[in-house]
CSV table of N, CA and C in Angstrom, one decimal:
chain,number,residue,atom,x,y,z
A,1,UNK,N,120.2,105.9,134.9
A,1,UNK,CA,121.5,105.9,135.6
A,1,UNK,C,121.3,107.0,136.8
A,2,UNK,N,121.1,106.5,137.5
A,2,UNK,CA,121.3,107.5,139.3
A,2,UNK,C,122.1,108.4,139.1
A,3,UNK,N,123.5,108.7,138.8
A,3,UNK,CA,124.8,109.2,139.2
A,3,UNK,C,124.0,110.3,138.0
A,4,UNK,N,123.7,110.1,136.8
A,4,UNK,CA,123.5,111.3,135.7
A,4,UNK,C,122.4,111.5,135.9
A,5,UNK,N,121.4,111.2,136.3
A,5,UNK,CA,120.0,112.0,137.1
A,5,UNK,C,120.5,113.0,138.3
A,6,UNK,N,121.3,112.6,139.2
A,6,UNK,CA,122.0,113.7,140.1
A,6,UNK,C,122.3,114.6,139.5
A,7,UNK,N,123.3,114.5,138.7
A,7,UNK,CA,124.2,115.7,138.1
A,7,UNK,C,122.9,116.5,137.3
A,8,UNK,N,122.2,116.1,136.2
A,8,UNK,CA,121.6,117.0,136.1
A,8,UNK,C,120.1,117.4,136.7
A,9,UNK,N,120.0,117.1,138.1
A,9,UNK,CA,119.2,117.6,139.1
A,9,UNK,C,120.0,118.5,140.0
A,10,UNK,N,121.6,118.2,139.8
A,10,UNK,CA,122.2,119.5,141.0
A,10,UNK,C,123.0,120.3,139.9
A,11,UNK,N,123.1,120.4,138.8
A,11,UNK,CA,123.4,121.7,138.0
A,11,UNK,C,122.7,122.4,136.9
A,12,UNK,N,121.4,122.8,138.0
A,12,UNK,CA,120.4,123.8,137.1
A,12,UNK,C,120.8,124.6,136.5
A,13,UNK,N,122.2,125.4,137.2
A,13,UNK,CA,122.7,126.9,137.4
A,13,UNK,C,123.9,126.8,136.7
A,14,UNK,N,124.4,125.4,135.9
A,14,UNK,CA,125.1,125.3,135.2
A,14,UNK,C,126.4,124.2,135.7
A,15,UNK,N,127.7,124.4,135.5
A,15,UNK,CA,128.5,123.5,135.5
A,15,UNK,C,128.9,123.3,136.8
A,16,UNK,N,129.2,122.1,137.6
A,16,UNK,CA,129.8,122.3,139.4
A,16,UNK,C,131.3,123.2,139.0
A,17,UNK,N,131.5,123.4,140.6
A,17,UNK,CA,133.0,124.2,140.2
A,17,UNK,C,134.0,123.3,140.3
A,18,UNK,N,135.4,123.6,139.9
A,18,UNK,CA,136.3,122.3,139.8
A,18,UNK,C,136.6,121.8,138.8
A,19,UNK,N,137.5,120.9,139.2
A,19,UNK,CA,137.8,119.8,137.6
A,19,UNK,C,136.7,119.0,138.3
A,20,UNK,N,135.9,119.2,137.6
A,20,UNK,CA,134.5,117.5,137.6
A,20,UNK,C,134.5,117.4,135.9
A,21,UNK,N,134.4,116.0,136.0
A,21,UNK,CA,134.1,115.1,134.8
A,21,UNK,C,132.5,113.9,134.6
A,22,UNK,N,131.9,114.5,135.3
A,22,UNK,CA,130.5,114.3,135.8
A,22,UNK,C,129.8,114.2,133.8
A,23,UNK,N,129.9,115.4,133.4
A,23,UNK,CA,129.2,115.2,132.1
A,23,UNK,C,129.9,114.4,130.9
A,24,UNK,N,130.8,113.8,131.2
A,24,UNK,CA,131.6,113.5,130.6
A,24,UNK,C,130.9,111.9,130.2
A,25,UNK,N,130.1,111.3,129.2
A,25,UNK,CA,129.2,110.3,129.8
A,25,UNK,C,130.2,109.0,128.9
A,26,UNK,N,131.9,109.3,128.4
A,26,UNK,CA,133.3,108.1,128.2
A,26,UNK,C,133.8,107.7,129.9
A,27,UNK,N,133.8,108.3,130.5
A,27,UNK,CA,133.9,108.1,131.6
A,27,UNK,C,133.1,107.3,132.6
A,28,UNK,N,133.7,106.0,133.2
A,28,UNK,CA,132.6,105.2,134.4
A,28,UNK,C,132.7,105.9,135.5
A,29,UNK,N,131.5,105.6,135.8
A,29,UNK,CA,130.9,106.5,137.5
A,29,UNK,C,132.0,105.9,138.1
A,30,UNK,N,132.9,105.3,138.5
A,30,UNK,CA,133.9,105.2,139.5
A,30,UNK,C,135.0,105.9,139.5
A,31,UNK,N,135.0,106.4,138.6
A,31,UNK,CA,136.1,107.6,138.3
A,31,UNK,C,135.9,109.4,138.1
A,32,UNK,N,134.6,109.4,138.5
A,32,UNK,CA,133.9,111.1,138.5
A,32,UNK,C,134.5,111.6,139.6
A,33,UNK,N,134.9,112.9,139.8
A,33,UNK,CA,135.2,113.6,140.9
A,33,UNK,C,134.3,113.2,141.7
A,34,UNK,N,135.2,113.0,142.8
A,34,UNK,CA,134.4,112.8,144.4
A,34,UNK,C,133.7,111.7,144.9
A,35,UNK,N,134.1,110.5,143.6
A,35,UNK,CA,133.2,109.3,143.7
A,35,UNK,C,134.1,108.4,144.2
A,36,UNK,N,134.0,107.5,145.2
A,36,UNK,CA,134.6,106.4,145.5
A,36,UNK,C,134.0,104.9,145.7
A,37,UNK,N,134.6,104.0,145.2
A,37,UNK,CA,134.0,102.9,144.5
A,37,UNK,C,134.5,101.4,145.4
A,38,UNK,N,133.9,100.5,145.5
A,38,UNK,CA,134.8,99.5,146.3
A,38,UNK,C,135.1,98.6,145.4
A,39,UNK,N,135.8,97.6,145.6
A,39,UNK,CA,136.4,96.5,144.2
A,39,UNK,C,135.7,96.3,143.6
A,40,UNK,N,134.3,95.9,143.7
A,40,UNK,CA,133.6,95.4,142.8
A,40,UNK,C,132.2,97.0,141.9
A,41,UNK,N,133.2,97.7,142.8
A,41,UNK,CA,132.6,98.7,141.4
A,41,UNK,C,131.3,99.6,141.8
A,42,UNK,N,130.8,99.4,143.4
A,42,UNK,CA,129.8,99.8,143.6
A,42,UNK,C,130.0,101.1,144.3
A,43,UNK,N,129.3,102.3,144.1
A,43,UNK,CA,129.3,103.5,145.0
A,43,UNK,C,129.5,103.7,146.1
A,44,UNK,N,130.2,103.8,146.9
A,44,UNK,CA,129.9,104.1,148.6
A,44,UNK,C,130.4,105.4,149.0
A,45,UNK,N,130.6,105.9,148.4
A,45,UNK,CA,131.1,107.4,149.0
A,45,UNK,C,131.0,108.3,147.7
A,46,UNK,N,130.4,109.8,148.2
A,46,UNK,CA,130.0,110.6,147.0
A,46,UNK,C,130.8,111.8,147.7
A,47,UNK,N,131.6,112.5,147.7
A,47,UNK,CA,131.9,114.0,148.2
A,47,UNK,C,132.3,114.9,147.2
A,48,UNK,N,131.3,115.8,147.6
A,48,UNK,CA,130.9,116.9,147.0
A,48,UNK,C,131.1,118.0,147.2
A,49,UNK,N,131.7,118.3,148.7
A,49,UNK,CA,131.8,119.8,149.1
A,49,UNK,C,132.3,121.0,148.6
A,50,UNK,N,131.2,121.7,148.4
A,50,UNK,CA,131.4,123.1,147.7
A,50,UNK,C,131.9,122.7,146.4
A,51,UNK,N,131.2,122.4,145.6
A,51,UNK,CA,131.2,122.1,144.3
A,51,UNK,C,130.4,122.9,143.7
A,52,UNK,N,129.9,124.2,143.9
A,52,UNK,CA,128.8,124.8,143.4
A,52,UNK,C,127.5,124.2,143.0
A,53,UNK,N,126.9,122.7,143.5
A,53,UNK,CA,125.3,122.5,143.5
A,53,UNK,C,124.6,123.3,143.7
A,54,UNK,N,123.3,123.5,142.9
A,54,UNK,CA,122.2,123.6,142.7
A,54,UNK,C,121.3,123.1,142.5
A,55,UNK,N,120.1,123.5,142.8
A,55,UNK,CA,118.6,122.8,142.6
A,55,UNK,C,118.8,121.6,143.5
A,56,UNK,N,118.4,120.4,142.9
A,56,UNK,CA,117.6,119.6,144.3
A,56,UNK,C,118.3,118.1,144.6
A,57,UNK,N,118.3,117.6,145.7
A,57,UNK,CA,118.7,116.2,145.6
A,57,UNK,C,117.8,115.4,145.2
A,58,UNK,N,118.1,114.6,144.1
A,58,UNK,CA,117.2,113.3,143.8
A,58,UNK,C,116.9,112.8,144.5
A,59,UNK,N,115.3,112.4,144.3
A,59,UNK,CA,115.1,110.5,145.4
A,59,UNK,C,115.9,110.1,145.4
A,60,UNK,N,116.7,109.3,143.6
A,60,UNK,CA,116.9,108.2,143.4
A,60,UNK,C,118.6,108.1,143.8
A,61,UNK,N,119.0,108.8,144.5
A,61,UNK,CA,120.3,109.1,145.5
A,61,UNK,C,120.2,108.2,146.1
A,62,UNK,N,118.8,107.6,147.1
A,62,UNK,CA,118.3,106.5,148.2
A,62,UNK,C,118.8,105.3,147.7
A,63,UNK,N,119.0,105.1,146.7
A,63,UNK,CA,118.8,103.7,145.6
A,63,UNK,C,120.0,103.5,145.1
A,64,UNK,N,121.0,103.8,145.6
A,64,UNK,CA,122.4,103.3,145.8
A,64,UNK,C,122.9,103.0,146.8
A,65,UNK,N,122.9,101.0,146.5
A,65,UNK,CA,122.7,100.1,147.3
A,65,UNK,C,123.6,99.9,148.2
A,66,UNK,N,124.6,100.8,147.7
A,66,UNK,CA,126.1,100.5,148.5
A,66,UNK,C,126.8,102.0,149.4
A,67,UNK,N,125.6,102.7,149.0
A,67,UNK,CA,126.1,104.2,149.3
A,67,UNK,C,126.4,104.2,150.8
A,68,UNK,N,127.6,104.7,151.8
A,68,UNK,CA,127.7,104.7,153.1
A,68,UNK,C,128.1,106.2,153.3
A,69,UNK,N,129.1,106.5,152.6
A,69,UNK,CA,129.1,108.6,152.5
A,69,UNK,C,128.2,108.9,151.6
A,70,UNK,N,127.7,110.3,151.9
A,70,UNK,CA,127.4,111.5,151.5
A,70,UNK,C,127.7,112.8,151.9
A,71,UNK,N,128.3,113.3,151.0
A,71,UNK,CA,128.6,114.8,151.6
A,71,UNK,C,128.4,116.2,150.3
A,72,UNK,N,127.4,116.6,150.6
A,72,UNK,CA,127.0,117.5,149.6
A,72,UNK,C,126.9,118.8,150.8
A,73,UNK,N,128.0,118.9,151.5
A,73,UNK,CA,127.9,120.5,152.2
A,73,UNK,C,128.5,122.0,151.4
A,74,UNK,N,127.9,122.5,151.8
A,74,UNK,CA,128.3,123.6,151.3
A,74,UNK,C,128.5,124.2,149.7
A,75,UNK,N,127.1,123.9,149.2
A,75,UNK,CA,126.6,124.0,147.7
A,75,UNK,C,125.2,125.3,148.3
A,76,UNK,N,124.2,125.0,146.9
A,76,UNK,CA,123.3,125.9,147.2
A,76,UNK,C,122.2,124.8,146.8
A,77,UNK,N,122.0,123.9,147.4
A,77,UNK,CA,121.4,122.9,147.1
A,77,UNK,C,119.7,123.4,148.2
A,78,UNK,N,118.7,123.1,147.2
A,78,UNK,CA,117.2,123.4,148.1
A,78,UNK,C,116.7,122.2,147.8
A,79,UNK,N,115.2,122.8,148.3
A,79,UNK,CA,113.8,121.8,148.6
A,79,UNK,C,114.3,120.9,150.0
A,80,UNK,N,113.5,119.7,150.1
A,80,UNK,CA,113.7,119.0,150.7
A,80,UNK,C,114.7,117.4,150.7
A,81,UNK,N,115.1,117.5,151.8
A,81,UNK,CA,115.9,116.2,152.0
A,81,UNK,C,114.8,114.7,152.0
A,82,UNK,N,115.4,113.8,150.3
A,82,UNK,CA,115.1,113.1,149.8
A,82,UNK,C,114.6,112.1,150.8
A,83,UNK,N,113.3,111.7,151.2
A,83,UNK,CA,113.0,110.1,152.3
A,83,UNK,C,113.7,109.5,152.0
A,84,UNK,N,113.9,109.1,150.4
A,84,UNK,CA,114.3,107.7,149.9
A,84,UNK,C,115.6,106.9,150.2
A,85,UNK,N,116.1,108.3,150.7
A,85,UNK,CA,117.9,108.5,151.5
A,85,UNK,C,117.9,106.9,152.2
A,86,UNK,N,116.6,107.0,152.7
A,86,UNK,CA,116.8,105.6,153.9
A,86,UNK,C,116.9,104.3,153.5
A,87,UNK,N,117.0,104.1,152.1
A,87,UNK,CA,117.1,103.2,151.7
A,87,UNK,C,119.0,102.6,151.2
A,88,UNK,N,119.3,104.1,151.2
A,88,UNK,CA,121.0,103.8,151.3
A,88,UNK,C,121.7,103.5,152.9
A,89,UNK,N,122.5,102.8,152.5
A,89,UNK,CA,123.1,102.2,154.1
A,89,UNK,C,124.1,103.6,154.5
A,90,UNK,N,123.9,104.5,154.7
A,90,UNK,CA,124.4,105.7,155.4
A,90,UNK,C,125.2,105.5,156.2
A,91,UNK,N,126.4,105.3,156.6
A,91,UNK,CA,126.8,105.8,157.4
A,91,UNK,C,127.1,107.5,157.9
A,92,UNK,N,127.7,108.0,157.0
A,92,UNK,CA,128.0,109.6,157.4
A,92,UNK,C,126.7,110.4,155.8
A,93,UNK,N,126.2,111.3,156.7
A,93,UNK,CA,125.9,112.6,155.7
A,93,UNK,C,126.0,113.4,156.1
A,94,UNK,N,126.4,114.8,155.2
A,94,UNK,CA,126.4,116.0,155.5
A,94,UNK,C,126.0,116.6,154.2
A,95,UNK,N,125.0,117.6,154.8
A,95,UNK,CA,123.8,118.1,153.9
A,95,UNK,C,124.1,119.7,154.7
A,96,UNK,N,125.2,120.1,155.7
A,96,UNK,CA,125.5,121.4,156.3
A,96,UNK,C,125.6,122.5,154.7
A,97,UNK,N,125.3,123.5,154.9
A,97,UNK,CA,125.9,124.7,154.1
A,97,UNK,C,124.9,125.0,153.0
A,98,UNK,N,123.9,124.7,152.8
A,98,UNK,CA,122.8,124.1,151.8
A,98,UNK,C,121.5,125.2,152.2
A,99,UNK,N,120.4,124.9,151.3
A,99,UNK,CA,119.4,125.7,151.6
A,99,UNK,C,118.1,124.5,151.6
A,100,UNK,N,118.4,123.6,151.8
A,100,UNK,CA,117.2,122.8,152.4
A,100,UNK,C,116.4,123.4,153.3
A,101,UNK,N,114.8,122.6,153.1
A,101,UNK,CA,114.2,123.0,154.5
A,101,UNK,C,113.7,121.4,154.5
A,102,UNK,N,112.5,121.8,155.4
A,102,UNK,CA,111.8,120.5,156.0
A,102,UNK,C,112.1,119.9,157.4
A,103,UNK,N,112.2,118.2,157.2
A,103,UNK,CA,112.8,117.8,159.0
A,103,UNK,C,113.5,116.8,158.3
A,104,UNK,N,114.3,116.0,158.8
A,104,UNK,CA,115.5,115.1,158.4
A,104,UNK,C,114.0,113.5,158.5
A,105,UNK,N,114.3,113.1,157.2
A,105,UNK,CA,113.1,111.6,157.5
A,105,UNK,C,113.8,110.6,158.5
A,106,UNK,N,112.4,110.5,159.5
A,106,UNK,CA,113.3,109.7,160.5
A,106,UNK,C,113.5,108.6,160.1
A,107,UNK,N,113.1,107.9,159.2
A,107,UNK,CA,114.3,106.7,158.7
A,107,UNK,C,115.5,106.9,158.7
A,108,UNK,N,116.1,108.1,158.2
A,108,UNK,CA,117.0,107.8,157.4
A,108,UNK,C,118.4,108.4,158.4
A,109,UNK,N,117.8,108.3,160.2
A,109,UNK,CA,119.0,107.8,161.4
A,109,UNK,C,119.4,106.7,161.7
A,110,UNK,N,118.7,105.8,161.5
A,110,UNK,CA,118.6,104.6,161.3
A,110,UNK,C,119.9,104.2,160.7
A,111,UNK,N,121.2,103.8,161.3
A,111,UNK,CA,122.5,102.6,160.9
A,111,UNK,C,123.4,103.8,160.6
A,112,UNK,N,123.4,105.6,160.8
A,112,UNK,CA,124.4,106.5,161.1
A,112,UNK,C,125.1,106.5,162.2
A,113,UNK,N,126.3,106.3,162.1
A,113,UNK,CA,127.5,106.0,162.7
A,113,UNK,C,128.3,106.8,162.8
A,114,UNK,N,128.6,107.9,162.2
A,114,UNK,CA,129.4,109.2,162.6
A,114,UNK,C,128.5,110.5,162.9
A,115,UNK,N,129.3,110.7,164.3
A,115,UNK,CA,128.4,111.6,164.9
A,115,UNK,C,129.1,113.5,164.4
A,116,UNK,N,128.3,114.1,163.6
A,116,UNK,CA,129.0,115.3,163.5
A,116,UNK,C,128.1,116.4,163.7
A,117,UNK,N,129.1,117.7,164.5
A,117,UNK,CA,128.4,118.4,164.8
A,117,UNK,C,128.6,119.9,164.1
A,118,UNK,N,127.6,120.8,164.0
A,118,UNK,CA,127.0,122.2,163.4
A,118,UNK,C,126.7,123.1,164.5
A,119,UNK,N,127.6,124.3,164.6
A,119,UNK,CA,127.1,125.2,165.2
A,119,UNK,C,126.8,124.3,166.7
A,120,UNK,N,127.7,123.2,167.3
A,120,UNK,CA,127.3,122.6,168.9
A,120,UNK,C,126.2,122.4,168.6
A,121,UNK,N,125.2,121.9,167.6
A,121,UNK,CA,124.1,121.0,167.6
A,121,UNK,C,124.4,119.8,166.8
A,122,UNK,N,124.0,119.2,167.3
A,122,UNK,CA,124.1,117.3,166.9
A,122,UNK,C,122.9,117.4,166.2
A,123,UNK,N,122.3,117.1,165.6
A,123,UNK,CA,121.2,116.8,164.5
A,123,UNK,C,120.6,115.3,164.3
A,124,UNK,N,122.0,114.5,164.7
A,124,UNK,CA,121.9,113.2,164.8
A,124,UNK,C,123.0,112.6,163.9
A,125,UNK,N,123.5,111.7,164.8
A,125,UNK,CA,124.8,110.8,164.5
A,125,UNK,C,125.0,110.8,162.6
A,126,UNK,N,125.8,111.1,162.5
A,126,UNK,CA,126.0,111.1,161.0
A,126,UNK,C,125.3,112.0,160.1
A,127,UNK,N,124.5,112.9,160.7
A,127,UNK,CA,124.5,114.0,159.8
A,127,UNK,C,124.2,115.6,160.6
A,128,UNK,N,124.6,116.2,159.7
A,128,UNK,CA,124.8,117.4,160.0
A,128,UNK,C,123.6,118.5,158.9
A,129,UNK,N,123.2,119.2,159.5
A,129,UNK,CA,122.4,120.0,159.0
A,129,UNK,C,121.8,121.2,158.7
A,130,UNK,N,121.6,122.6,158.3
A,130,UNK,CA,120.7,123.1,158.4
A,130,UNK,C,119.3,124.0,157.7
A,131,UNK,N,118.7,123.3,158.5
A,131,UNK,CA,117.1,123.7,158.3
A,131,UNK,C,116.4,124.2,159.2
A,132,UNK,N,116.0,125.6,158.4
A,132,UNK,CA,115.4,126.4,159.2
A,132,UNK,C,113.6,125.8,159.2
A,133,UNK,N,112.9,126.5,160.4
A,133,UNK,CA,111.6,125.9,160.2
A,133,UNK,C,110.9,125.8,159.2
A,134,UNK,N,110.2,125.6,159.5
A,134,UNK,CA,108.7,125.1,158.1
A,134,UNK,C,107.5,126.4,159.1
């Protein structure tokens, strides 16, 4: 299950902040904090902001076929931003507030459609970012 690989890849450091129902494993993923689902039940929007994440984004994030949001800003989330991203139909991400490094995989500009901006830098249409050098 993608959605319970996430959670316990982003709460090393323990529980997110909030009412989240994430561990709760009576509960369908269309009803977890921050999750939004379309009629037939598939993921398309994950928001996360400032939920206290930790540790890392999963590959297997990429591999949610229906995914169009992401927003995991403003956690303490590291390492590197997952390639496999490119395989979700993205419209918006925001990955702002985070402790990533690396470079954004150029796949994964490809079919981003909201343009948001950081500190008057564009990063690229639909996502927002920052990473300091390598």
């Amino acid at each position: 299950d993608i959605l319970r690989k996430f959670y316990e890849a982003t709460s090393i450091s323990g529980a997110w902040k909030g009412d989240v129902n994430w561990a709760d494993e009576s509960i369908h993923e269309c009803r977890y904090t921050g999750v939004i689902c379309d009629n037939s039940g598939h993921v398309i929007s994950i928001n996360l902001q400032g939920r206290g994440l930790t540790g890392t984004i999963p590959e297997e994030i990429g591999f949610l076929q229906y995914l169009q949001v992401l927003n995991l800003a403003d956690n303490q989330l590291e390492g590197f931003v997952p390639s496999d991203l490119r395989w979700a139909p993205l419209q918006e991400l925001d990955i702002s507030g985070n402790k990533l490094r690396g470079i954004i995989p150029p796949g994964l500009l490809i079919g981003l459609t909201t343009c948001i901006r950081e500190n008057s830098k564009k990063l690229g249409c639909g996502i927002v970012a920052h990473l300091p050098a390598n």
